[in-house]
């Protein structure tokens, strides 16, 4: 605690609270100056639409990372949900059923991940890595590697509007609000921070940490399932090859959004902003006709930068 | 025989946020002498030694080493120049052998950078023989006792040709026999011309081992004396600086009603036949060394650890379905000996830490009642006089004493009947200690039953109605407060210790 006066506001707290918004504003203004197409409403709405699926996954990922866990299977579970949801829709033509199937698959895999982690004490990294492969395999068997079509009825979810705002964007915002309220106002929410901050002390306070972890994983899984439904609706088909890598995009949004990988610190609002920042950068690079290879490099640098700031600001506190 | 100074520390001052840890401290070490460094917890002993051994590189004042003004930027630099520290917490790697540990990071090499295992073995044998130790250098560290591990740490220092070895509370985890063994080794080191700084709060050891002794109190230099010129009493009064009655509040009589009954609690290889009763309003002291099983017993009673057999009754009712949650619900609370691990969540606010064990009070249908939380937390925050800017301050930014108050506040917002306090004053400053003592007495007066575990004999005697003595996982005796005080005085007179 060398450089830190008791309770004094320091760089770490300021960055965590406002830094991310500052970065967003700076990016927004400079993007607007660089390219005049950027500010067009259609473009801005497009950005939000593009980040919708990943942001929904990132909401769940925020809960997991704040509580000291992670889900590597999110991307392929999203794919699996999308394909099964598409399958259900193609077979029955029932939209609510398709949505329930998609979300249900997410909930189920989330619960299994949580069970492996709490019952068999697997590291979240390992358990969800295993789940990644299982989900991929099941998806391939189910779809036979082919896209599932005949999902015309879900068009509104992927392409509809409510007072001019695309439905996927609204779903994303609802997911953010849901997780925000959950993390802020419920006992589970406080437990998420407590488990990530100091698991042993949380146990010693009488909290059933394992049960909480299973619930967190299940809710996060449900959000992944929802993202799968949105993905399917946006693509208007169940695509067995789309979704892999989304978990890392989601984790990127969480980290850029100021959530600490060490656990105990972070908000879903930060994650939303982090996701928008990533979306913005991709968008402006697109508008400038810079190829995807360079976009990948930018994203990589962004992750490294965010983590360096995380470690540096944390370091201020722990170095003694 | 003339003496030669090897180290001179002058006017050392070290400030941590909010605390002056050391203020104008001097220390002179002479070649081949054992120098005792004594003082209460938080007096600045360890901080001073961390400056001498290069761990802390920012401080005011001057270090003279072998007559020259010196500045150690890091522990490594001090080590290279011949100053080693054997820490309270030993840091060896259990899966490695003695030889591997001794030469970790400086393995003898042969052709092409391969480790020369034969040479390493030979060198290890050499240092072992130097101290006449007959350990097998191929034993793994995990097979050794704590005293033996400590010896290996000391060997490490010797094999680096250290001229000064600092030992920070080396006997705190040792049995008496192991301590005796260590003392013999220290004496033989001394004969070999090695200078030793010996930090301990056990005065009998200081009198047994040291040539000179320096007293620190609250970060200030009190004085350096030849061991022949001081008495135990004089040292104590210099360390404490005030009458004992000023520190410990008088305790009230306890009630007659039995609140907690522990009946024949057993946990294989950890503790056995633990039985005792605790009355309403009573403070029951548990005294024993680290590793005696005292903390394990408490953890089992609270529900943090499982036990094999035995029963626990609260207000005559058998406690079933043992879990922490059930204990809390029944009215048992525990302040653990290691508060940063079990006590609080560092990156959470004071407020949130207080809420977590008390959801039954602060939430309805899993929804937090922020208004009630704020009101109740503010009340306890004021009552315990927690020093922080607001109740939203992160707990990890507070001082040790205030962190401990947060841990107490977690329990005091609810109706606790039995409070288990395991080393509640460890590592906190004297002022905060006094506040905690007062609080304990006040709580007992209100009818709370308190278990007070401490390795500080003076503290535990002054604070308890009765005292249970724990050794090797058993309760080996009980003393009333009067008997304990008598015993303490006797011990002080006969053995020179407290």
Tab-separated table of C-alpha atoms in Angstrom, chain A residues 7, chain B residues 349-351 374 377-378 381 386-394 398:
chain	number	residue	atom	x	y	z
A	7	UNK	CA	-9.558	6.065	0.567
B	349	UNK	CA	-16.467	-1.920	0.359
B	350	UNK	CA	-16.873	-1.885	4.123
B	351	UNK	CA	-20.622	-1.862	3.578
B	374	UNK	CA	-26.950	1.968	4.618
B	377	UNK	CA	-24.030	-0.204	8.447
B	378	UNK	CA	-23.689	3.466	9.366
B	381	UNK	CA	-19.564	1.991	11.578
B	386	UNK	CA	-14.075	2.564	11.978
B	387	UNK	CA	-11.639	5.035	10.500
B	388	UNK	CA	-12.381	5.322	6.793
B	389	UNK	CA	-13.582	8.119	4.535
B	390	UNK	CA	-16.981	6.474	3.962
B	391	UNK	CA	-18.659	3.108	4.293
B	392	UNK	CA	-18.043	2.700	0.565
B	393	UNK	CA	-14.260	2.674	0.987
B	394	UNK	CA	-12.629	-0.545	-0.165
B	398	UNK	CA	-7.834	0.311	5.453
